[in-house]
Tab-separated table of C-alpha atoms in Angstrom:
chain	number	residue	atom	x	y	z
A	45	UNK	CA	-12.074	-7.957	20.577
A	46	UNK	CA	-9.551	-10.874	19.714
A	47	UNK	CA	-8.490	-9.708	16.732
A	48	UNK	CA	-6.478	-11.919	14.187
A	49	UNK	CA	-4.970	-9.690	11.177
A	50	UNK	CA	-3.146	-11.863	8.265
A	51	UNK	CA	-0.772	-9.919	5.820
A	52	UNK	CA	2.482	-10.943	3.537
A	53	UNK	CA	6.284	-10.199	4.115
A	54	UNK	CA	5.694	-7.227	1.654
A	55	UNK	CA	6.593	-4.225	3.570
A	56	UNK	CA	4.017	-2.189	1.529
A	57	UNK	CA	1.390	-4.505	3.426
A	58	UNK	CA	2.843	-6.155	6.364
A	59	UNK	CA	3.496	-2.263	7.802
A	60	UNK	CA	-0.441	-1.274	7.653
A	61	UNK	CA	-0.896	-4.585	9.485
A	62	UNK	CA	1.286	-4.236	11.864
A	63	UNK	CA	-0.247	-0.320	12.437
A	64	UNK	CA	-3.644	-1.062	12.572
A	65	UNK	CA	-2.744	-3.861	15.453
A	66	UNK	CA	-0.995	-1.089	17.152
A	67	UNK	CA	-4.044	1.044	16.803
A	68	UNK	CA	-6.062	-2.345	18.058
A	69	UNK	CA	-3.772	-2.418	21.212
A	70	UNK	CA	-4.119	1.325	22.078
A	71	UNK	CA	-8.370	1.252	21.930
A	72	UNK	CA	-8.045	-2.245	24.340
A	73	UNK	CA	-7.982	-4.358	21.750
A	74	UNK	CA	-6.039	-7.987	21.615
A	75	UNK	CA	-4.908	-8.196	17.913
A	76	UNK	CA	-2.636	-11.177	16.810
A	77	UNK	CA	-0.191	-10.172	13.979
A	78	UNK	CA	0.526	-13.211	11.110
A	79	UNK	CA	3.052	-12.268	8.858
A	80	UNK	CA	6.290	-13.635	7.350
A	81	UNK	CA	9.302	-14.097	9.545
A	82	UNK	CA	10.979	-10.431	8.337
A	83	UNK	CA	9.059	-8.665	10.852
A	84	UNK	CA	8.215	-11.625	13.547
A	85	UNK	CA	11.101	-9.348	16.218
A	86	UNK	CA	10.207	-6.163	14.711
A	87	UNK	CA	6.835	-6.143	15.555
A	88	UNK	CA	7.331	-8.044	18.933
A	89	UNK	CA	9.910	-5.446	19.826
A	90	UNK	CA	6.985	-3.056	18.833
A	91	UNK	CA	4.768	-4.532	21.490
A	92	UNK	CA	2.514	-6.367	18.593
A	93	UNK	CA	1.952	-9.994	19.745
A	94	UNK	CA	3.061	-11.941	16.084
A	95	UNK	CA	3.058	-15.485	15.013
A	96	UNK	CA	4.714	-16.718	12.024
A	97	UNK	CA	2.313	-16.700	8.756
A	98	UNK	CA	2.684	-20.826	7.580
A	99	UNK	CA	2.035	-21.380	3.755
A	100	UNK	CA	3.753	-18.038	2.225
A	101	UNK	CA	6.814	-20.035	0.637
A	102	UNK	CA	6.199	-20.900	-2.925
A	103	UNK	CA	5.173	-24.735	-3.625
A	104	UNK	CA	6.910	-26.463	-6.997
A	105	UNK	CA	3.076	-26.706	-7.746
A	106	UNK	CA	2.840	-22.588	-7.805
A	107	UNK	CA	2.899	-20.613	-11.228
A	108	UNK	CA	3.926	-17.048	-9.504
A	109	UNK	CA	3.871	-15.982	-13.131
A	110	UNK	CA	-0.194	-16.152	-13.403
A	111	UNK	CA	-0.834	-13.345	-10.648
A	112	UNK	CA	-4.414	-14.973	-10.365
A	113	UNK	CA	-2.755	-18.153	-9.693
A	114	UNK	CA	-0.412	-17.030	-7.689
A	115	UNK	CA	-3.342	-15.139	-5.332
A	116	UNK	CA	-5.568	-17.292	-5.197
A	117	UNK	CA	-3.972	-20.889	-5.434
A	118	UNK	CA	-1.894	-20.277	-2.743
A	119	UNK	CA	-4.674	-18.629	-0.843
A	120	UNK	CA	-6.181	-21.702	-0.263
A	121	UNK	CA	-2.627	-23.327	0.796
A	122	UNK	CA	-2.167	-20.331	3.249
A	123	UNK	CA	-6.043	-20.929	4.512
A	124	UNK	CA	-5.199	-24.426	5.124
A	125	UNK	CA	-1.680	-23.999	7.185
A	126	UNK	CA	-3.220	-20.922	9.106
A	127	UNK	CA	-6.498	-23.339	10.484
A	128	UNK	CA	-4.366	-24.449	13.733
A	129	UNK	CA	-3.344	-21.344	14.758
A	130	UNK	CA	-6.661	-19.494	14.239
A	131	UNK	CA	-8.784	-22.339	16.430
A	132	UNK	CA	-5.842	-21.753	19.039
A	133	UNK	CA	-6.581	-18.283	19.143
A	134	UNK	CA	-10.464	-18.330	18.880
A	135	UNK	CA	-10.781	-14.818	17.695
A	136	UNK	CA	-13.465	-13.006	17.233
A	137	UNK	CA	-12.661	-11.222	14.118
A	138	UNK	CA	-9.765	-11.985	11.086
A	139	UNK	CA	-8.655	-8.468	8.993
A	140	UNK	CA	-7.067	-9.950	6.283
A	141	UNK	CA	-4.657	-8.077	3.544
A	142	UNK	CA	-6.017	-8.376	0.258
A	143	UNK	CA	-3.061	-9.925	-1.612
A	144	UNK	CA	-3.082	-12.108	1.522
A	145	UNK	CA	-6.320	-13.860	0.671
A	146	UNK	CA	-6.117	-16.926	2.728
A	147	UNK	CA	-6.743	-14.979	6.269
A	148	UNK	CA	-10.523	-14.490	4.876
A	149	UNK	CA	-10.921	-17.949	3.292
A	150	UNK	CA	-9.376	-19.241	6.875
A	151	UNK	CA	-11.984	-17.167	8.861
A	152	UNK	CA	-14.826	-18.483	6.505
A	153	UNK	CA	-13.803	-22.125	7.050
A	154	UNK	CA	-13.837	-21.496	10.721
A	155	UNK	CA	-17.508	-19.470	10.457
A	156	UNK	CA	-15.616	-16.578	11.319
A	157	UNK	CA	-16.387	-12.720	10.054
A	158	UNK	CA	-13.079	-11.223	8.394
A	159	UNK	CA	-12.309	-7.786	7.031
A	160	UNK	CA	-10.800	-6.749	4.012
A	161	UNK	CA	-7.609	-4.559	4.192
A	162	UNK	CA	-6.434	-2.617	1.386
A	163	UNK	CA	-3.569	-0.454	2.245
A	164	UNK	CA	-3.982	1.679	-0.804
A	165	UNK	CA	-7.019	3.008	-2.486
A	166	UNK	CA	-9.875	0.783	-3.655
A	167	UNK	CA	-8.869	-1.009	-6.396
A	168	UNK	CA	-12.110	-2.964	-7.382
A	169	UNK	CA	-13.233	-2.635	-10.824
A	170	UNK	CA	-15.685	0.148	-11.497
A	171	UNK	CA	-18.538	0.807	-14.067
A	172	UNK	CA	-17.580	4.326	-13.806
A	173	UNK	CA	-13.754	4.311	-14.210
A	174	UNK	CA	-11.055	3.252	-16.689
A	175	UNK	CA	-9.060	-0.065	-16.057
A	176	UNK	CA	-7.062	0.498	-12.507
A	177	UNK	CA	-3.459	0.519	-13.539
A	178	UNK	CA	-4.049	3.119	-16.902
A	179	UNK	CA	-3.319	6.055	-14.276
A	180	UNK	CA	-6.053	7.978	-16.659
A	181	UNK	CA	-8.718	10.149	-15.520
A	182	UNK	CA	-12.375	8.967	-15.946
A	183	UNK	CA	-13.191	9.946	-19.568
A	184	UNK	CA	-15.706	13.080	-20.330
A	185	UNK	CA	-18.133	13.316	-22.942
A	186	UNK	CA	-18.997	10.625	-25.574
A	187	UNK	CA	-15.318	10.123	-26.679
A	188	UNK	CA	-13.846	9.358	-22.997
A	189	UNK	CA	-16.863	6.933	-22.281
A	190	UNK	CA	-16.674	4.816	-24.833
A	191	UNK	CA	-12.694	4.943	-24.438
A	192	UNK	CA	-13.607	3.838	-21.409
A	193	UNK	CA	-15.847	1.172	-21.907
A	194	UNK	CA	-13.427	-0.325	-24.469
A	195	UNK	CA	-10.771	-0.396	-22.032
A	196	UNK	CA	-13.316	-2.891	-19.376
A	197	UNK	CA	-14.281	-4.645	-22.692
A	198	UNK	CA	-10.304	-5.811	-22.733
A	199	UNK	CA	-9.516	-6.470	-19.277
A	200	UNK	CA	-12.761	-8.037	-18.676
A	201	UNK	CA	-11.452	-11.445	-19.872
A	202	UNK	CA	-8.145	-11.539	-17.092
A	203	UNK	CA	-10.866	-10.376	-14.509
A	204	UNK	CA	-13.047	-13.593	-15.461
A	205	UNK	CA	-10.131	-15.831	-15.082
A	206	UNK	CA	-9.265	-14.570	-11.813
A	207	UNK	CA	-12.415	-15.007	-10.679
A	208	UNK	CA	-12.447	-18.430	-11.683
A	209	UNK	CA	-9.526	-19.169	-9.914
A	210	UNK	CA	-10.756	-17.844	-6.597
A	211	UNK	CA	-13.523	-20.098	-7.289
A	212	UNK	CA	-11.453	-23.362	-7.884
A	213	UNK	CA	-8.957	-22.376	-5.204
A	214	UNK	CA	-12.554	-21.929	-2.474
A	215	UNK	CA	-13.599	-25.090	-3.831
A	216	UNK	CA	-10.370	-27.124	-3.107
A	217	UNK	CA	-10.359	-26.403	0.453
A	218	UNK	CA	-14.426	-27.661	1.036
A	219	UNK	CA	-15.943	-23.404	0.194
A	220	UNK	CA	-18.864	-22.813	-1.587
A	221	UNK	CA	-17.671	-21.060	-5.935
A	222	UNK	CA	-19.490	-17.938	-5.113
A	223	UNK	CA	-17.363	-15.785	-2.874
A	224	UNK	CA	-19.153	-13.635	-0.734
A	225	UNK	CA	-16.804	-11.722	0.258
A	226	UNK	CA	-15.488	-9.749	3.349
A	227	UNK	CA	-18.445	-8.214	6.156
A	228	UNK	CA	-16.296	-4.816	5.301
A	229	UNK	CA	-13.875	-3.490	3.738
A	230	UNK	CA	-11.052	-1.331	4.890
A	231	UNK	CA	-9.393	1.346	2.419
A	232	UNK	CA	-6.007	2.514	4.274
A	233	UNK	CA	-5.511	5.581	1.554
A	234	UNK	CA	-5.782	9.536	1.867
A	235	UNK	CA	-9.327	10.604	0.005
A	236	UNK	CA	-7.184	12.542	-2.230
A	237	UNK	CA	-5.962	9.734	-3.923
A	238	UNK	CA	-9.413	7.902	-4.373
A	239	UNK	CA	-11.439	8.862	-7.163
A	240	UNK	CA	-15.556	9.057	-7.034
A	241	UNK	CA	-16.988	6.093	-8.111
A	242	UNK	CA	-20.455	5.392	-8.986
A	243	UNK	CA	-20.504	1.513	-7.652
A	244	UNK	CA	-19.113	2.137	-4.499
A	245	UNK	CA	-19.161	-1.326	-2.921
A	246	UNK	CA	-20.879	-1.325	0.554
A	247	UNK	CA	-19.784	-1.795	4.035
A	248	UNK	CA	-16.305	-0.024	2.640
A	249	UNK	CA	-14.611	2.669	4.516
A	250	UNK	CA	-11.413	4.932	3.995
A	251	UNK	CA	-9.579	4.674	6.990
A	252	UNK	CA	-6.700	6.912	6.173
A	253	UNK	CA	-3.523	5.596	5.771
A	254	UNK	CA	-1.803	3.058	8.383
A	255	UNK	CA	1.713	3.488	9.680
A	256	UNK	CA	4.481	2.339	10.518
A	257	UNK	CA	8.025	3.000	11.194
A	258	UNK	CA	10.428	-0.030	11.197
A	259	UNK	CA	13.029	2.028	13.103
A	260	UNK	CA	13.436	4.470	16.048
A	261	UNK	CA	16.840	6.148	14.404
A	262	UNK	CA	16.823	9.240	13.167
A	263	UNK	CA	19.168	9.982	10.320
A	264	UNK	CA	20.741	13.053	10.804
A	265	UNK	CA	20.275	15.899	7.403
A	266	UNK	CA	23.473	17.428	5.528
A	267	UNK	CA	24.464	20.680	7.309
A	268	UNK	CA	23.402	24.010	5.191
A	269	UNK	CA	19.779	25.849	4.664
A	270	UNK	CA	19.982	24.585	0.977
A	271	UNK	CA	16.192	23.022	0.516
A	272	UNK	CA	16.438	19.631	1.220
A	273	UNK	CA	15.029	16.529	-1.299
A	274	UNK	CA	14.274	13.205	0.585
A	275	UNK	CA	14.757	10.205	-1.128
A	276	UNK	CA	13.012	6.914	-0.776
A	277	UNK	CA	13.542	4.048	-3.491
A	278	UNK	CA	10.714	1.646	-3.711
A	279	UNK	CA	10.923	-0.980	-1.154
A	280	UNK	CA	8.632	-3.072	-3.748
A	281	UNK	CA	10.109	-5.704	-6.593
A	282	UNK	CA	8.431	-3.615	-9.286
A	283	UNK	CA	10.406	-0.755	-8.546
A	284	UNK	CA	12.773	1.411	-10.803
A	285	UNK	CA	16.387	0.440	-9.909
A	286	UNK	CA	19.011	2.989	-9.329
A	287	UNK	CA	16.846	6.009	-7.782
A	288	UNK	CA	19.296	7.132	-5.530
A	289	UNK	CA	22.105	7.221	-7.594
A	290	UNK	CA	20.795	8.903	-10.293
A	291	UNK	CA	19.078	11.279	-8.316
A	292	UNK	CA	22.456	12.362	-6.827
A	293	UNK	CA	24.044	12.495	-10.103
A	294	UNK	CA	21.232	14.734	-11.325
A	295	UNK	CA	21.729	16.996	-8.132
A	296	UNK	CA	25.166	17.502	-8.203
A	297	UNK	CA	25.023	21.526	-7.821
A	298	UNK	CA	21.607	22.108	-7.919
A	299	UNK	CA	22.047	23.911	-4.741
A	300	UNK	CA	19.977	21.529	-2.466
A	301	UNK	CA	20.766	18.507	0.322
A	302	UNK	CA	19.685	15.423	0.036
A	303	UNK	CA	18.696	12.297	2.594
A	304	UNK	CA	17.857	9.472	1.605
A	305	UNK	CA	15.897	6.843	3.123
A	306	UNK	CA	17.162	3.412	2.474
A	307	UNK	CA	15.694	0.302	4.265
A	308	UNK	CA	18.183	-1.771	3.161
A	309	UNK	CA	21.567	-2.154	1.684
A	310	UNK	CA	22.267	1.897	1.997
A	311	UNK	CA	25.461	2.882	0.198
A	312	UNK	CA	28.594	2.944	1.564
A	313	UNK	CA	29.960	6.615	0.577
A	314	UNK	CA	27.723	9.470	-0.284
A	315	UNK	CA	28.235	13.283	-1.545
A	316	UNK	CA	29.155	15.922	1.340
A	317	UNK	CA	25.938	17.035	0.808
A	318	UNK	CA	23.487	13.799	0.868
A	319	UNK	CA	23.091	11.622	3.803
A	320	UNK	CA	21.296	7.866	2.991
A	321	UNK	CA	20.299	5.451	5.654
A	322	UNK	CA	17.779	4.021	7.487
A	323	UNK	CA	15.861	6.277	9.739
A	324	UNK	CA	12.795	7.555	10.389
A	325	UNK	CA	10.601	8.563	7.797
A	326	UNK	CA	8.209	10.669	9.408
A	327	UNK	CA	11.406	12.772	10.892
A	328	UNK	CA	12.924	13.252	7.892
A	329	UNK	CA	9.537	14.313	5.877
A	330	UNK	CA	8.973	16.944	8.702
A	331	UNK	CA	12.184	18.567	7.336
A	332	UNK	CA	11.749	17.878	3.732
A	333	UNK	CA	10.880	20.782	0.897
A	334	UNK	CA	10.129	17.666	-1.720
A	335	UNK	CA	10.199	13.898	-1.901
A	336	UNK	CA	11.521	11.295	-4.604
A	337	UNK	CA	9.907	8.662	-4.777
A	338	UNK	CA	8.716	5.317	-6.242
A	339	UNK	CA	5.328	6.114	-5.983
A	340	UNK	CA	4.588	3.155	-4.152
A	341	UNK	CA	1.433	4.121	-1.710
A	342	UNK	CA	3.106	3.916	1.612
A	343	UNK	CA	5.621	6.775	1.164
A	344	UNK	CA	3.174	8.466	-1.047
A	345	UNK	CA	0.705	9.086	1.367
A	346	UNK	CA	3.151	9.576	3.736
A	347	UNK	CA	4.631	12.665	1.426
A	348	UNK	CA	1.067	13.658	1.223
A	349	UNK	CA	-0.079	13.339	4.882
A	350	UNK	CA	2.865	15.336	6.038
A	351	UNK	CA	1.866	18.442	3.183
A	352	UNK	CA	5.182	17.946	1.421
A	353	UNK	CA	5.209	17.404	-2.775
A	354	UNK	CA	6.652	14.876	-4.767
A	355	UNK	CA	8.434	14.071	-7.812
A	356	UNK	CA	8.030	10.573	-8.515
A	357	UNK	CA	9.671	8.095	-10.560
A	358	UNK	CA	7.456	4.866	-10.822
A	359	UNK	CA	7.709	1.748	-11.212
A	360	UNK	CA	5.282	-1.175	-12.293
A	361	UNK	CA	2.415	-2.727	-10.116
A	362	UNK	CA	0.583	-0.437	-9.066
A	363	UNK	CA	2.861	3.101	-9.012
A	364	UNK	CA	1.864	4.405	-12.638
A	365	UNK	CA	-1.926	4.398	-11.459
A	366	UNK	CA	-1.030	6.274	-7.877
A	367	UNK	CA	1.952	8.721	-9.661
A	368	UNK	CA	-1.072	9.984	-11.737
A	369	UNK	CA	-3.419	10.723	-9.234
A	370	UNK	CA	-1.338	12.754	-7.755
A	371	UNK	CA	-0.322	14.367	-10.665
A	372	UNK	CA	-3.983	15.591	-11.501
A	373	UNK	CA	-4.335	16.106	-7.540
A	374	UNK	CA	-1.350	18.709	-8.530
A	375	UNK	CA	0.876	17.444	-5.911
A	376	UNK	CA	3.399	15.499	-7.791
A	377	UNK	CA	5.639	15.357	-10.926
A	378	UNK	CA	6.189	12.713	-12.994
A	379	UNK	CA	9.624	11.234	-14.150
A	380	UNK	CA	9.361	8.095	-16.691
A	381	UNK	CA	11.793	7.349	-17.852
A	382	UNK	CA	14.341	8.717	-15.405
A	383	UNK	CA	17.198	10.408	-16.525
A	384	UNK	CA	19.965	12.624	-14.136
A	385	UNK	CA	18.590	15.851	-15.830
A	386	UNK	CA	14.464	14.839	-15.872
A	387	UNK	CA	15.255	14.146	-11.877
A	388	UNK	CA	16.480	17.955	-11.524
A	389	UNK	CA	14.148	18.977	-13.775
A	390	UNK	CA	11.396	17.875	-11.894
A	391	UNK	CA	12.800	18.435	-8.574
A	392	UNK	CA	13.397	22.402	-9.263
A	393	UNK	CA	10.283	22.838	-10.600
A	394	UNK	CA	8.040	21.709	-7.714
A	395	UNK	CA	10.545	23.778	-5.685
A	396	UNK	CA	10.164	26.680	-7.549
A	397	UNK	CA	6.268	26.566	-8.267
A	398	UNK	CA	4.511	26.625	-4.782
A	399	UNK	CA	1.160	25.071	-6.401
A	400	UNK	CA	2.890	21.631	-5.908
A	401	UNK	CA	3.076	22.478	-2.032
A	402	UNK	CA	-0.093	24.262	-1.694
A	403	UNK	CA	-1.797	21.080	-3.188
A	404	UNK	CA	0.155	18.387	-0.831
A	405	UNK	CA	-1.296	20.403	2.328
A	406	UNK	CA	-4.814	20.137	0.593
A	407	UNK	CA	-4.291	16.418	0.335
A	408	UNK	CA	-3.398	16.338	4.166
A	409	UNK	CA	-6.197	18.027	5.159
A	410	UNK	CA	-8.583	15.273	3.348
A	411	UNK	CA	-7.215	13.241	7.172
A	412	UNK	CA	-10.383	14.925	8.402
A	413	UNK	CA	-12.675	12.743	5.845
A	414	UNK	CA	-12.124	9.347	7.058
A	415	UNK	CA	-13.319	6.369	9.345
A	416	UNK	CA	-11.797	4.398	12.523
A	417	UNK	CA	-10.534	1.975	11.305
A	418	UNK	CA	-10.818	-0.089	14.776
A	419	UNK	CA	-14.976	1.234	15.392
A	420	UNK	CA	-15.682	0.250	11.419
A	421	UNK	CA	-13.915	-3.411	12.888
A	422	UNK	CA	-16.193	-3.245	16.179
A	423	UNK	CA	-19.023	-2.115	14.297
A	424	UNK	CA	-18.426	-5.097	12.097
A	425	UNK	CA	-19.783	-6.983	15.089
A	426	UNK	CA	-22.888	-5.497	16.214
């Protein structure tokens, strides 16, 4: 297949692009990888053929305050600037991030089929579940359904208006209102962080998660057999600020190392007994008894994946909804608001309860659950 797959700066979703075109390359694929200009050389240097996503810079038309606006409007900007370069290519399939919407509405003004890519668990809105972004359970019993039901009842209205949008923004650029939607839909998450649904949309598929590291150095740990904590602030805006250092000032004598994984702008001077960098993230979590974390989903799952427990310490977006799934998957620990003493609070209790481990290597194995990603693209096809 020619394979065209459209995704934002945002290393939370320009990584599972760029992973799924490496998968792409390795089954004999020809993926092309549009992005923002961050990780044009990165991904080239990676062996992923990339082109420069036109239409992500903000217009003085955009309101990037009105998330629906700012999805959808530009969208149909991003559809428009990425025409050229998709009728140069001719492909025969577009896999398009979800918060990068104008890859599908490009592929649907060219009559081509495109693929949804979620690189995090489905967040659609369900019949069955409480708003996505409460991090709370499904309710039980009378009481936790109609809690439930009032919480749709009150989100319903911003889910109308974003609809609406999507259907002005299709509408500007010569689409049909109705949207309908992506042949498939990919799901880039572990199954132990989705939740059963009764409204499962169709032709969706976990895939597992995709990734990628943005660096072949590996960041050597603090000397010592003391356990060791990795640390990974969120790369995402919606982040909480100042992990790191109050993580080491919570630390300070606990008995443990630290490393910490900084993509950029890594401090200057560190304890003896922390190390913080950029390296490899998949080295580091092979050595790692816990992880702190944003709870952002890429170095969630990756915590996960690798059978290693987490205490983490999120942000907004979409972190509070992920930090408590893994909290009732009994993996993680949550710290809101963070403090020097919650962090090693938190931190020697998942080292000194092995339940926290013993559930991370559960939500590992759950890698034997999902879907190729690159035959649920083929079969997209057929």
């Amino acid at each position: 297949m020619r394979v065209a797959v459209v995704a934002g700066p945002d290393p939370g979703h320009a990584f599972p692009a760029l992973a799924l075109c490496l998968a792409f390359i390795e089954a004999g694929d020809e993926p092309v990888l549009f992005t923002g200009t961050r990780w044009i050389e990165p991904a080239r240097a990676a062996g992923v053929p990339t082109e420069m996503l036109r239409g992500l810079a903000p217009r003085p038309i955009d309101d990037d305050l009105d998330a629906g606006a700012r999805i959808h409007g530009r969208a149909a900007h991003i559809s428009t600037e990425l025409l050229p370069d998709l009728r140069a290519m001719n492909p025969d399939l577009v896999v398009s991030d979800i918060l990068t919407a104008g890859g599908g509405m490009a592929a649907e003004r060219l009559g081509i089929p495109w693929i949804e890519l979620s690189p995090h668990p489905l967040y659609a809105p369900s019949k069955g579940l409480p708003p996505i972004g409460s991090g709370l359970a499904p309710g039980t019993g009378v009481r936790g359904r109609i809690r439930d039901t009032l919480m749709r009842a009150a989100t319903a209205r911003s889910i109308r208006q974003g609809e609406r949008q999507r259907a002005q923004a299709r509408v500007s650029v010569g689409l049909p209102s109705k949207d309908p939607g992506p042949v498939r839909r990919l799901v880039a998450t572990l199954p132990a962080l989705e939740v059963p649904r009764p409204d499962w949309p169709a032709e969706t598929y976990v895939v597992g998660p995709l990734l990628w590291e943005p660096t072949d150095d590996v960041l050597p740990v603090p000397e010592g057999s003391d356990p060791l904590v990795m640390v990974a602030p969120s790369t995402a805006f919606t982040g909480a600020e100042g992990m790191l250092e109050t993580t080491l000032s919570g630390l300070e004598g606990a008995g443990v190392r630290v490393i910490a994984s900084i993509l950029e702008g890594a401090p200057t001077t560190v304890p003896a007994w922390a190390r913080a960098g950029l390296g490899r993230q998949d080295v580091m979590l092979q050595q790692a008894d816990v992880v702190v974390c944003g709870g952002g989903h890429g170095m969630l799952a990756k915590a996960l994946l690798t059978g290693v427990p987490v205490v983490v310490v999120p942000g907004g977006g979409d972190q509070w909804e992920l930090a408590n799934r893994a909290v009732r998957q009994g993996s993680a620990v949550i710290v809101r608001p963070p403090s020097p003493n919650a962090l090693r609070a938190a931190v020697e209790q998942v080292l000194s309860h092995a339940a926290f481990a013993e559930a991370a290597q559960r939500a590992a194995k759950t890698i034997a659950e999902v879907d190729d990603p690159v035959e649920v693209c083929r079969g997209a096809l057929r």
